[in-house]
XYZ file of C-alpha atoms in Angstrom:
698
model
C 11.699 -13.610 1.679
C 10.511 -10.933 -0.805
C 12.427 -12.079 -3.962
C 9.249 -12.862 -5.930
C 7.984 -9.319 -5.329
C 11.232 -7.813 -6.620
C 11.079 -10.125 -9.686
C 7.467 -9.269 -10.440
C 8.135 -5.605 -10.290
C 11.267 -6.052 -12.432
C 9.233 -8.122 -15.130
C 6.563 -5.415 -15.143
C 9.118 -2.642 -15.927
C 10.739 -4.960 -18.527
C 7.406 -5.207 -20.291
C 6.853 -1.550 -20.065
C 10.230 -1.006 -21.627
C 12.475 2.106 -21.631
C 9.916 4.495 -23.203
C 7.224 6.318 -21.671
C 6.108 9.932 -22.356
C 5.937 10.717 -26.246
C 7.475 7.315 -26.741
C 10.900 8.562 -25.612
C 13.363 6.838 -23.157
C 12.702 7.831 -19.583
C 15.380 8.267 -16.931
C 13.109 6.636 -14.167
C 12.590 3.604 -16.339
C 16.187 3.318 -17.200
C 17.519 3.552 -13.593
C 14.892 1.243 -12.163
C 15.670 -1.419 -14.928
C 19.378 -0.835 -14.188
C 19.495 -1.263 -10.411
C 16.744 -3.772 -9.639
C 18.613 -6.766 -11.106
C 21.477 -5.836 -8.626
C 18.927 -6.122 -5.806
C 17.864 -9.584 -7.021
C 21.502 -10.667 -7.179
C 21.470 -10.356 -3.362
C 19.330 -13.451 -3.209
C 21.976 -15.438 -5.002
C 25.476 -16.641 -4.079
C 28.438 -14.442 -5.128
C 29.776 -15.462 -8.398
C 26.393 -16.776 -9.744
C 25.872 -16.097 -13.297
C 23.188 -13.431 -13.904
C 21.814 -15.502 -16.833
C 20.727 -18.161 -14.242
C 17.929 -15.901 -12.889
C 17.324 -13.354 -15.541
C 15.934 -14.171 -19.030
C 17.764 -13.240 -22.212
C 15.153 -10.428 -22.844
C 15.603 -9.006 -19.337
C 19.385 -9.037 -19.708
C 18.989 -7.235 -23.016
C 16.609 -4.550 -21.648
C 18.928 -3.984 -18.684
C 21.998 -3.451 -20.831
C 20.052 -0.963 -22.996
C 18.827 0.874 -19.906
C 22.380 1.321 -18.463
C 23.532 2.551 -21.895
C 20.587 5.040 -22.021
C 21.192 6.277 -18.508
C 24.802 6.982 -19.148
C 24.512 8.442 -22.729
C 21.483 9.971 -24.252
C 19.873 10.697 -20.766
C 22.819 12.114 -19.253
C 24.273 15.712 -19.521
C 27.744 16.705 -18.421
C 26.400 19.922 -16.770
C 22.886 19.014 -15.694
C 23.386 15.382 -14.844
C 20.597 12.814 -15.394
C 17.798 14.067 -17.519
C 14.160 13.062 -17.197
C 14.015 12.240 -20.850
C 16.174 12.870 -24.146
C 16.434 16.565 -24.856
C 14.981 15.858 -28.234
C 11.782 14.772 -26.537
C 11.655 17.353 -23.701
C 12.672 20.231 -25.874
C 11.941 19.384 -29.498
C 12.039 23.003 -30.613
C 14.086 24.549 -27.814
C 17.623 25.119 -26.842
C 17.702 22.160 -24.467
C 17.918 21.778 -20.648
C 18.770 24.787 -18.516
C 18.877 23.201 -15.038
C 19.436 19.888 -13.171
C 16.578 17.996 -11.770
C 17.777 17.810 -8.177
C 15.284 15.146 -6.916
C 15.799 12.802 -9.957
C 19.617 12.923 -9.665
C 19.414 12.392 -5.894
C 17.082 9.409 -6.308
C 19.456 7.816 -8.974
C 22.686 8.528 -7.175
C 21.266 7.143 -3.865
C 20.044 3.889 -5.445
C 23.468 3.409 -7.081
C 25.356 4.253 -3.860
C 23.061 1.931 -1.849
C 23.858 -1.099 -3.977
C 27.540 -0.320 -4.114
C 27.570 -0.174 -0.268
C 25.740 -3.432 -0.050
C 28.217 -5.167 -2.114
C 25.693 -5.921 -4.918
C 26.571 -5.755 -8.687
C 24.552 -6.043 -11.807
C 26.262 -9.224 -12.763
C 25.902 -10.954 -9.493
C 29.407 -9.773 -8.535
C 30.581 -7.468 -5.773
C 30.094 -3.864 -7.098
C 33.246 -2.740 -9.021
C 34.898 -6.099 -9.199
C 34.814 -6.466 -13.049
C 37.971 -8.654 -12.934
C 36.246 -11.356 -10.839
C 34.636 -13.600 -13.456
C 31.790 -15.786 -12.050
C 32.473 -19.456 -11.762
C 29.938 -20.207 -14.328
C 30.265 -16.820 -15.860
C 29.820 -15.626 -19.482
C 30.872 -12.705 -21.556
C 27.443 -11.102 -20.756
C 28.415 -11.210 -16.968
C 31.408 -9.237 -17.557
C 29.516 -6.822 -19.959
C 26.942 -6.087 -17.255
C 29.692 -5.687 -14.594
C 31.540 -3.288 -16.793
C 28.267 -1.337 -17.489
C 27.744 -1.180 -13.786
C 31.097 0.491 -13.289
C 30.166 3.067 -16.027
C 26.921 3.748 -14.120
C 28.768 4.292 -10.830
C 31.136 6.664 -12.631
C 28.173 8.634 -14.147
C 26.624 8.835 -10.697
C 29.552 11.014 -9.777
C 28.625 13.542 -12.513
C 24.996 13.394 -11.497
C 25.991 14.236 -7.694
C 27.977 17.254 -8.973
C 25.125 18.500 -10.960
C 22.580 18.303 -8.234
C 24.968 19.882 -5.734
C 25.642 22.821 -8.147
C 21.974 23.324 -8.850
C 20.911 23.283 -5.169
C 23.523 25.962 -4.394
C 22.447 28.001 -7.462
C 18.646 27.806 -6.434
C 19.455 28.979 -2.811
C 21.769 31.709 -3.994
C 18.943 32.895 -6.401
C 16.474 32.954 -3.604
C 18.756 35.145 -1.475
C 19.303 37.292 -4.657
C 15.530 37.926 -5.194
C 13.678 41.051 -4.187
C 12.854 40.741 -1.430
C 15.507 38.225 -0.343
C 14.244 35.042 0.998
C 15.560 31.893 2.468
C 15.550 28.614 0.581
C 12.657 26.449 2.015
C 12.141 23.744 -0.521
C 12.545 21.055 2.127
C 11.504 18.235 -0.221
C 14.349 18.904 -2.596
C 16.767 19.675 0.167
C 15.985 16.435 1.884
C 16.652 14.415 -1.355
C 19.904 16.261 -1.885
C 21.001 15.601 1.802
C 20.156 11.921 1.333
C 23.024 11.791 -1.112
C 25.364 14.612 0.111
C 25.163 13.691 3.761
C 24.724 15.491 6.950
C 28.218 17.020 7.042
C 28.105 18.611 3.522
C 28.715 22.281 3.314
C 28.382 24.247 0.022
C 31.935 25.554 -0.887
C 32.160 29.209 -1.912
C 28.576 30.014 -1.005
C 27.577 32.960 1.222
C 27.016 32.609 4.968
C 23.330 32.975 4.312
C 23.160 30.283 1.860
C 25.180 27.846 3.812
C 22.610 28.326 6.756
C 19.663 27.915 4.328
C 21.068 24.685 3.073
C 22.479 23.349 6.517
C 21.399 20.190 7.995
C 20.342 22.229 11.087
C 17.827 24.170 8.971
C 16.392 20.952 7.508
C 15.958 19.309 11.039
C 14.444 22.597 12.280
C 11.855 22.156 9.662
C 11.253 18.474 10.147
C 10.693 19.094 13.954
C 8.282 21.809 13.301
C 5.005 20.127 13.278
C 3.116 23.185 11.970
C 4.929 22.819 8.570
C 3.321 19.327 8.164
C 6.231 18.032 6.141
C 5.745 14.757 4.367
C 6.820 11.324 5.611
C 9.421 11.206 2.846
C 11.101 14.408 4.017
C 11.465 13.161 7.493
C 12.649 9.711 6.409
C 15.163 11.226 4.163
C 16.522 13.616 6.879
C 16.832 10.576 9.260
C 18.713 8.561 6.554
C 20.987 11.535 5.863
C 22.018 11.643 9.502
C 22.729 7.911 9.318
C 25.075 8.373 6.246
C 25.226 6.518 3.046
C 25.542 2.798 3.588
C 23.863 -0.443 3.737
C 24.138 -1.518 7.392
C 22.957 -0.346 10.705
C 24.422 2.983 11.848
C 24.998 4.833 14.986
C 21.810 6.611 16.026
C 21.815 10.196 17.245
C 19.062 11.976 19.309
C 17.820 13.600 16.064
C 17.359 10.262 14.410
C 15.595 8.968 17.391
C 13.207 11.958 17.315
C 12.406 11.329 13.952
C 11.846 7.587 14.191
C 9.576 7.997 17.247
C 7.490 10.553 15.422
C 6.940 8.294 12.499
C 6.164 5.382 14.691
C 3.559 7.367 16.527
C 1.654 7.817 13.265
C 1.652 4.158 12.363
C -1.798 2.664 11.886
C -2.334 -1.166 12.159
C -4.662 -3.149 10.123
C -4.432 -6.873 10.667
C -1.087 -8.267 9.435
C -0.045 -4.990 7.801
C 0.605 -1.277 9.151
C 1.550 1.897 7.457
C 2.830 5.374 8.398
C -0.040 7.911 8.064
C 0.501 11.006 6.103
C 0.929 13.164 9.248
C 0.040 13.704 12.737
C -3.694 12.889 13.321
C -4.199 11.651 9.721
C -5.694 8.262 8.963
C -4.631 7.947 5.353
C -1.456 6.116 4.290
C 1.583 8.007 2.838
C 2.782 6.925 -0.574
C 4.590 3.790 -1.307
C 7.809 5.871 -1.858
C 7.567 7.365 1.536
C 6.696 4.102 3.156
C 9.699 2.449 1.618
C 12.077 5.206 2.914
C 10.435 5.088 6.336
C 11.176 1.308 6.427
C 14.656 1.936 5.461
C 15.135 4.355 8.221
C 13.524 2.055 10.891
C 15.839 -0.854 9.686
C 19.104 1.280 9.338
C 18.578 2.751 12.864
C 18.198 -0.641 14.456
C 14.728 0.249 15.699
C 13.317 -2.730 17.619
C 9.513 -2.469 17.226
C 7.074 -5.231 16.193
C 5.206 -2.843 14.012
C 8.197 -2.735 11.560
C 7.418 -6.328 10.285
C 3.818 -5.149 9.512
C 5.118 -2.079 7.741
C 7.338 -4.200 5.578
C 4.218 -6.287 4.742
C 2.384 -3.190 3.671
C 5.273 -2.223 1.308
C 5.358 -5.870 0.160
C 1.765 -5.922 -0.874
C 2.221 -2.547 -2.770
C -0.874 -0.812 -1.396
C -1.170 2.687 -2.725
C -4.082 4.924 -3.531
C -4.517 5.988 -7.289
C -2.739 9.181 -7.847
C -5.976 11.078 -8.877
C -8.953 11.622 -6.727
C -11.196 10.759 -9.623
C -9.603 7.522 -10.523
C -11.305 4.183 -10.038
C -8.669 1.973 -11.469
C -5.677 0.618 -10.017
C -2.524 2.216 -11.453
C 0.685 0.082 -11.228
C 3.620 1.192 -9.206
C 5.795 3.714 -11.065
C 9.469 3.113 -11.754
C 10.323 5.610 -9.240
C 8.407 3.878 -6.657
C 9.337 0.378 -7.872
C 13.062 1.123 -7.260
C 12.711 2.564 -3.764
C 10.303 -0.300 -2.862
C 12.605 -3.001 -4.228
C 15.610 -1.483 -2.224
C 13.585 -1.248 1.062
C 12.461 -4.899 0.615
C 15.810 -6.253 -0.304
C 17.273 -4.412 2.691
C 14.648 -5.750 4.969
C 15.554 -9.277 3.765
C 19.291 -8.679 4.301
C 18.685 -7.325 7.792
C 16.694 -10.423 8.833
C 18.953 -12.894 7.122
C 16.209 -13.823 4.535
C 18.127 -13.428 1.295
C 19.407 -16.847 1.670
C 17.042 -18.325 4.208
C 17.391 -21.879 5.830
C 14.564 -22.278 8.409
C 12.212 -24.985 9.580
C 8.828 -24.295 10.933
C 6.339 -26.428 12.807
C 2.886 -25.539 14.095
C 1.087 -27.615 16.822
C -2.118 -27.499 18.708
C -1.180 -28.120 22.365
C -3.581 -28.266 25.302
C -3.593 -25.276 27.374
C -2.849 -25.248 31.032
C -6.318 -25.126 32.142
C -7.294 -28.236 30.152
C -6.231 -31.417 31.789
C -3.825 -33.359 29.407
C -4.921 -36.928 28.809
C -3.806 -39.648 26.523
C -6.457 -38.251 24.075
C -5.245 -34.764 24.440
C -1.712 -34.844 23.024
C -0.257 -32.326 20.777
C -1.502 -32.409 17.243
C 0.787 -31.361 14.471
C -0.773 -28.719 12.100
C 1.934 -27.886 9.790
C 5.548 -28.803 9.149
C 7.749 -26.945 6.539
C 11.217 -26.072 5.518
C 12.277 -23.026 3.562
C 15.555 -22.395 1.827
C 16.779 -20.472 -1.170
C 15.266 -22.962 -3.647
C 11.605 -22.680 -2.303
C 11.640 -19.525 -0.343
C 8.807 -17.933 -2.244
C 6.545 -21.013 -1.924
C 3.639 -21.199 0.588
C 3.118 -24.319 2.759
C -0.448 -25.044 3.564
C -2.334 -27.511 5.713
C -5.801 -28.259 6.820
C -7.027 -30.075 10.108
C -10.484 -30.966 10.995
C -11.814 -29.227 14.074
C -12.709 -32.429 15.905
C -9.080 -33.585 15.674
C -7.904 -30.581 17.817
C -7.979 -31.141 21.517
C -10.428 -28.850 23.459
C -9.037 -25.630 24.721
C -5.802 -25.919 22.719
C -3.247 -23.193 22.168
C -1.438 -22.817 18.841
C 2.345 -23.177 19.289
C 4.837 -22.190 16.520
C 8.468 -23.241 16.534
C 11.001 -21.960 13.987
C 14.677 -22.963 13.821
C 17.324 -21.716 11.417
C 18.020 -18.534 9.514
C 15.320 -16.092 8.089
C 11.884 -14.891 8.685
C 8.701 -16.868 8.253
C 5.154 -15.278 8.204
C 2.252 -17.438 9.448
C -1.430 -17.006 9.021
C -4.233 -19.264 10.474
C -7.778 -19.279 9.635
C -11.033 -21.082 10.716
C -13.663 -22.123 8.307
C -17.014 -22.734 10.011
C -20.886 -22.233 9.424
C -22.531 -20.388 12.120
C -25.496 -21.981 13.935
C -27.709 -18.997 13.435
C -27.574 -15.585 11.677
C -26.762 -12.728 14.087
C -29.275 -9.838 14.420
C -26.572 -7.305 15.033
C -23.356 -6.247 13.128
C -20.072 -7.959 13.588
C -16.926 -5.717 13.634
C -13.445 -7.011 13.053
C -11.845 -3.898 11.422
C -14.715 -3.042 9.070
C -18.089 -1.708 9.961
C -20.939 -2.733 7.552
C -24.453 -1.532 7.352
C -27.126 -2.412 4.722
C -30.673 -0.938 4.119
C -33.288 -1.830 1.516
C -35.351 1.216 0.479
C -37.805 2.154 -2.222
C -36.167 2.890 -5.567
C -36.068 6.642 -4.562
C -33.674 5.758 -1.934
C -35.511 7.604 0.699
C -36.667 6.725 4.185
C -35.587 3.906 6.429
C -34.772 0.247 5.888
C -37.960 -1.681 4.844
C -39.024 -5.083 6.325
C -40.809 -5.961 3.022
C -42.023 -4.927 -0.274
C -44.819 -5.743 -2.809
C -44.134 -8.179 -5.637
C -42.861 -6.416 -8.643
C -41.617 -3.363 -6.782
C -38.079 -1.870 -7.468
C -35.972 -1.216 -4.384
C -32.502 0.324 -3.771
C -30.004 -1.756 -1.671
C -27.650 0.659 0.030
C -24.348 -0.785 1.532
C -22.096 1.369 3.700
C -18.625 0.213 4.723
C -16.498 2.103 7.260
C -12.757 1.552 7.980
C -10.679 3.447 10.464
C -7.613 2.767 8.200
C -6.546 2.573 4.531
C -6.950 -1.042 3.145
C -6.201 -2.520 -0.208
C -8.199 -5.172 -2.116
C -11.437 -4.955 -0.043
C -14.274 -7.298 -1.244
C -17.917 -6.615 -0.333
C -20.314 -9.527 -0.794
C -23.921 -8.506 -0.721
C -25.875 -11.948 -0.413
C -29.492 -11.381 -1.708
C -32.683 -12.625 -0.001
C -34.505 -15.183 -2.024
C -37.296 -12.745 -3.241
C -35.086 -9.957 -4.447
C -33.100 -10.119 -7.739
C -30.443 -7.570 -8.368
C -30.446 -5.553 -11.673
C -27.154 -5.877 -13.528
C -26.060 -2.415 -14.756
C -24.253 -4.163 -17.554
C -27.579 -5.284 -18.847
C -30.052 -2.606 -17.734
C -28.176 0.518 -19.026
C -30.934 3.040 -18.114
C -29.141 5.873 -16.060
C -31.771 5.396 -13.383
C -30.716 1.793 -12.748
C -26.929 2.719 -12.457
C -24.977 1.752 -9.380
C -23.832 4.729 -7.443
C -20.772 5.053 -5.179
C -19.925 7.843 -2.894
C -17.270 8.430 -0.261
C -16.839 10.349 3.079
C -13.892 10.670 5.377
C -16.315 10.290 8.328
C -19.077 7.999 9.129
C -22.478 8.993 7.645
C -25.939 7.700 7.921
C -26.530 5.152 5.285
C -30.235 5.879 5.221
C -29.780 9.689 4.521
C -25.986 10.306 3.545
C -24.746 13.847 3.974
C -24.352 15.966 0.823
C -20.971 17.456 1.961
C -17.870 16.344 3.474
C -14.801 18.317 4.586
C -16.460 21.433 3.198
C -16.861 20.077 -0.353
C -19.638 18.107 -2.271
C -19.611 14.350 -2.473
C -19.228 13.590 -6.118
C -21.426 10.368 -6.854
C -20.714 8.606 -10.095
C -23.838 7.718 -12.034
C -23.389 5.859 -15.367
C -25.132 2.966 -17.076
C -23.285 -0.094 -18.278
C -19.957 -0.758 -16.498
C -20.692 2.261 -14.354
C -18.636 1.722 -11.285
C -15.474 0.880 -13.158
C -14.374 4.211 -14.589
C -12.565 4.300 -17.913
C -9.544 6.744 -17.540
C -7.086 7.311 -20.334
C -3.482 6.310 -19.493
C -1.622 8.851 -17.544
C 2.186 9.268 -17.742
C 3.887 9.495 -14.453
C 6.955 11.682 -14.821
C 9.765 11.917 -12.256
C 9.775 14.901 -9.717
C 10.716 18.133 -11.444
C 9.572 17.139 -14.849
C 7.728 19.659 -16.929
C 4.341 18.958 -18.609
C 0.687 19.063 -17.736
C 0.695 15.410 -16.749
C 3.754 15.776 -14.512
C 3.238 14.195 -11.030
C 5.714 14.440 -8.212
C 6.998 11.056 -7.319
C 5.768 11.004 -3.659
C 3.077 13.675 -3.608
C 1.873 16.858 -5.141
C 3.411 19.066 -2.280
C 6.144 18.872 0.266
C 3.541 19.792 2.767
C 1.106 16.981 3.183
C -1.996 19.067 3.973
C -2.829 20.524 0.556
C -2.097 17.274 -1.183
C -4.269 15.287 1.155
C -7.360 17.727 1.126
C -7.219 17.889 -2.689
C -8.213 14.390 -3.351
C -9.845 13.161 -0.118
C -13.576 13.914 -1.086
C -13.545 11.727 -4.096
C -14.537 8.130 -4.120
C -12.487 5.192 -5.362
C -15.331 3.252 -7.038
C -15.322 -0.521 -7.032
C -15.671 -3.065 -9.738
C -19.030 -4.825 -9.647
C -19.920 -8.337 -10.397
C -23.690 -9.326 -10.359
C -25.351 -12.614 -10.098
C -28.954 -13.543 -9.013
C -27.818 -14.450 -5.599
C -24.943 -12.162 -4.773
C -23.598 -8.803 -5.816
C -19.849 -8.477 -5.307
C -17.953 -5.129 -5.105
C -14.110 -5.108 -5.262
C -12.184 -2.016 -4.067
C -8.624 -1.957 -5.315
C -8.034 0.543 -2.600
C -10.078 1.540 0.349
C -9.372 4.892 2.003
C -10.008 5.385 5.604
C -13.618 6.619 6.017
C -16.770 5.512 4.531
C -17.686 4.112 1.170
C -21.361 3.704 0.165
C -22.665 1.693 -2.931
C -26.267 1.599 -4.162
C -27.797 -0.695 -6.558
C -31.345 -1.531 -7.687
C -33.197 -4.810 -7.294
C -36.569 -6.131 -8.202
C -39.058 -8.002 -5.919
C -39.395 -11.103 -8.184
C -40.717 -13.859 -5.908
C -43.232 -13.704 -3.083
C -42.451 -15.116 0.268
C -40.694 -14.690 3.547
C -36.971 -15.035 3.161
C -33.849 -14.973 5.239
C -31.882 -11.648 4.966
C -28.190 -12.818 5.048
C -25.647 -10.416 6.371
C -23.399 -8.317 4.097
C -19.695 -9.360 4.375
C -16.964 -7.171 3.862
C -13.207 -8.280 4.145
C -9.589 -7.493 3.101
C -8.685 -10.106 0.429
C -5.124 -10.604 1.538
C -5.984 -10.756 5.188
C -9.602 -11.909 5.547
C -9.476 -11.607 9.419
C -9.963 -7.931 8.884
C -13.739 -8.117 8.043
C -17.369 -7.043 9.144
C -20.807 -8.311 8.790
C -23.995 -6.379 8.742
C -26.933 -7.479 10.871
C -29.040 -10.269 9.455
C -32.889 -10.689 9.550
C -35.886 -11.640 7.292
C -37.300 -9.908 4.352
C -40.866 -10.196 3.125
C -41.978 -9.954 -0.560
C -45.832 -9.786 -0.536
C -47.863 -11.394 -3.303
C -49.487 -8.120 -4.218
C -48.178 -4.531 -4.084
C -51.449 -3.159 -3.006
C -51.825 -5.133 0.340
C -48.353 -5.555 1.997
C -48.141 -4.584 5.693
C -44.444 -5.386 5.830
C -43.758 -2.547 3.203
C -45.127 -0.023 5.799
C -42.867 -1.364 8.478
C -39.223 -0.034 9.000
C -36.356 -1.969 10.678
C -34.797 0.065 13.513
C -31.684 1.836 12.517
C -28.381 0.394 13.661
C -27.391 2.082 17.042
C -23.878 3.306 17.681
C -21.675 0.271 18.365
C -21.174 -0.528 22.081
C -17.926 -2.226 23.074
C -18.071 -5.449 25.123
C -16.021 -6.055 28.282
C -12.421 -7.123 27.223
C -13.797 -7.824 23.778
C -15.379 -11.091 25.298
C -11.813 -12.282 26.081
C -11.747 -13.940 22.651
C -14.226 -16.476 23.940
C -17.435 -15.219 22.575
C -19.248 -12.965 20.095
C -19.879 -9.375 21.017
C -23.373 -7.967 20.542
C -22.344 -4.528 19.320
C -25.975 -3.353 19.502
C -26.169 -3.987 23.362
C -22.554 -4.373 24.306
C -23.280 -7.755 25.892
C -21.085 -10.888 25.290
C -22.565 -14.107 23.960
C -19.985 -16.600 25.358
C -18.902 -19.664 23.671
C -19.798 -23.103 25.168
C -17.973 -23.593 28.341
C -17.260 -19.972 29.080
C -19.235 -17.584 31.201
C -19.051 -14.229 32.895
C -19.538 -10.715 31.636
C -16.434 -10.942 29.630
C -16.467 -14.742 28.931
C -13.282 -15.206 30.948
C -14.499 -18.037 33.232
C -13.964 -21.491 31.990
C -15.717 -24.480 33.366
C -15.586 -28.205 32.148
C -18.717 -28.983 34.148
């Protein structure tokens, strides 16, 4: 149940308020604030007073949002305006065209909620006469405002329809004449107008340009590289406006299969990549629409639950290639994301769940069951509407679990439950080779000039550079890198030592590069390392206004990308690093990436040899915070700090570079550790064979 996510997004928008650019009311803010409460109402019984789950301040903001959307932000000819005319055109005559994408987005959201039977007052949409059992005048006022919003949406639909035909006609009237090929805008319009819509009174050429067949031909033309959003909207247009599963045509199946073929899995989550052969994730708006398409088409695929988990966690790269901060979801994305998640819960009967879950450790078939080897209950929990957002936890000591047990889960009732199991343990010894579980980690210690291979030791008082390289085949969010320091080295905190030469440096590459000697170029362009003293890896970026698609102004950003065609948008930002936040203590340096793009990220920081001796060199650990099973460890070893810098044989020795990783047979069948350096399994106790698949109790 994803109610808490919707509530969090809604409260974030409430705090932001109606105003955005130039401190003027924004249409995206107003629509998102108007419709998300209706999505929240789906999680409550019909007739429940909205005041029981929204605060007085939230109710006040929602009423104001509906009023703004249907009055000062609306125009009889051009429909919904991005902002008030006095803000957009302070010295001009006013608007001269309709924003097709903005109007389509708003009309679709209003239509979706009407079809779902949701209303802003917790009532069925349009039933203003049906007063809630514990209703108030405020409930009826909200219901009345909802009816006004639905009526206004008809005007917005007429405006976008007229503008689309006018643009296509103008393209044909140009010299030389050309076909209308703005497929991003066309897909938004078709999402609302439907697959059967035909522009009345338009020429045959314009009708052909705007036909569903033309849009599908473009979607199926892989060379155009149309975005995930365009494809998803085309599929949804074929399914028609509605809130339930729909009949699936061959065209819909083709779109669904293409999107599924571009899904990349990372632990408990998965995302649709930006295009064929790409590794990066499409934007949250596109992911949300793709999830809607999968659910409405009735697609049966286990990856869909993982895609819902990706949309749920809200993972999205910053909108600028040079940004090092996490920027919250825009109202445009928040509304689409809220609808996708609420629809997912509707489809899985999780808006009003009633489910009981048990987890037990049961002896496996190859372990003889004895009186001492009975099932051990690990977890028992019940979830319903009153506690559906809670998390049930339990912990069981390892010696209480029968040897060779399997985890068995049993769920009864209505709704969907997600389960995660983890094991806390202390390894018997440090491994001299890397461990890969979704993240590949390497670490070298070099002289301060960051040149040459990885040192085995250094003289007392010497300054060194510690370089850590993390490679991920997929986009991830909230990646933590913990660099445990050997006892003789002490890291220099860039917040304290502000000399530019002591700054932490981060760099990025789409491909794996040598951590000892990183390439200066990637994708035909230079790597742009960020070198600053102080809080140097957490860039300070002034607030940026995210305007809806079609808005004017230098800071305008299209809601789902910078271009209908993914290629130019993708290559525009990919060479730039998303630098992490750094926390420094004497024993560990921690880097936190709000978003980790597919490829390689490298961080370098300075340390001083402060204590002489021979010390353990712990592995560097990288993991995804929300799913720590996606992780990696660098190789471990020893590091020597000589008592004098002049006489230090260890400083002349270099550790061998990590060889290319070698896979083990069947990944050791889950019964051992894979030595990625040699490709040989190290089997757990009781297991043997090259792939650790043979079990013996002897």
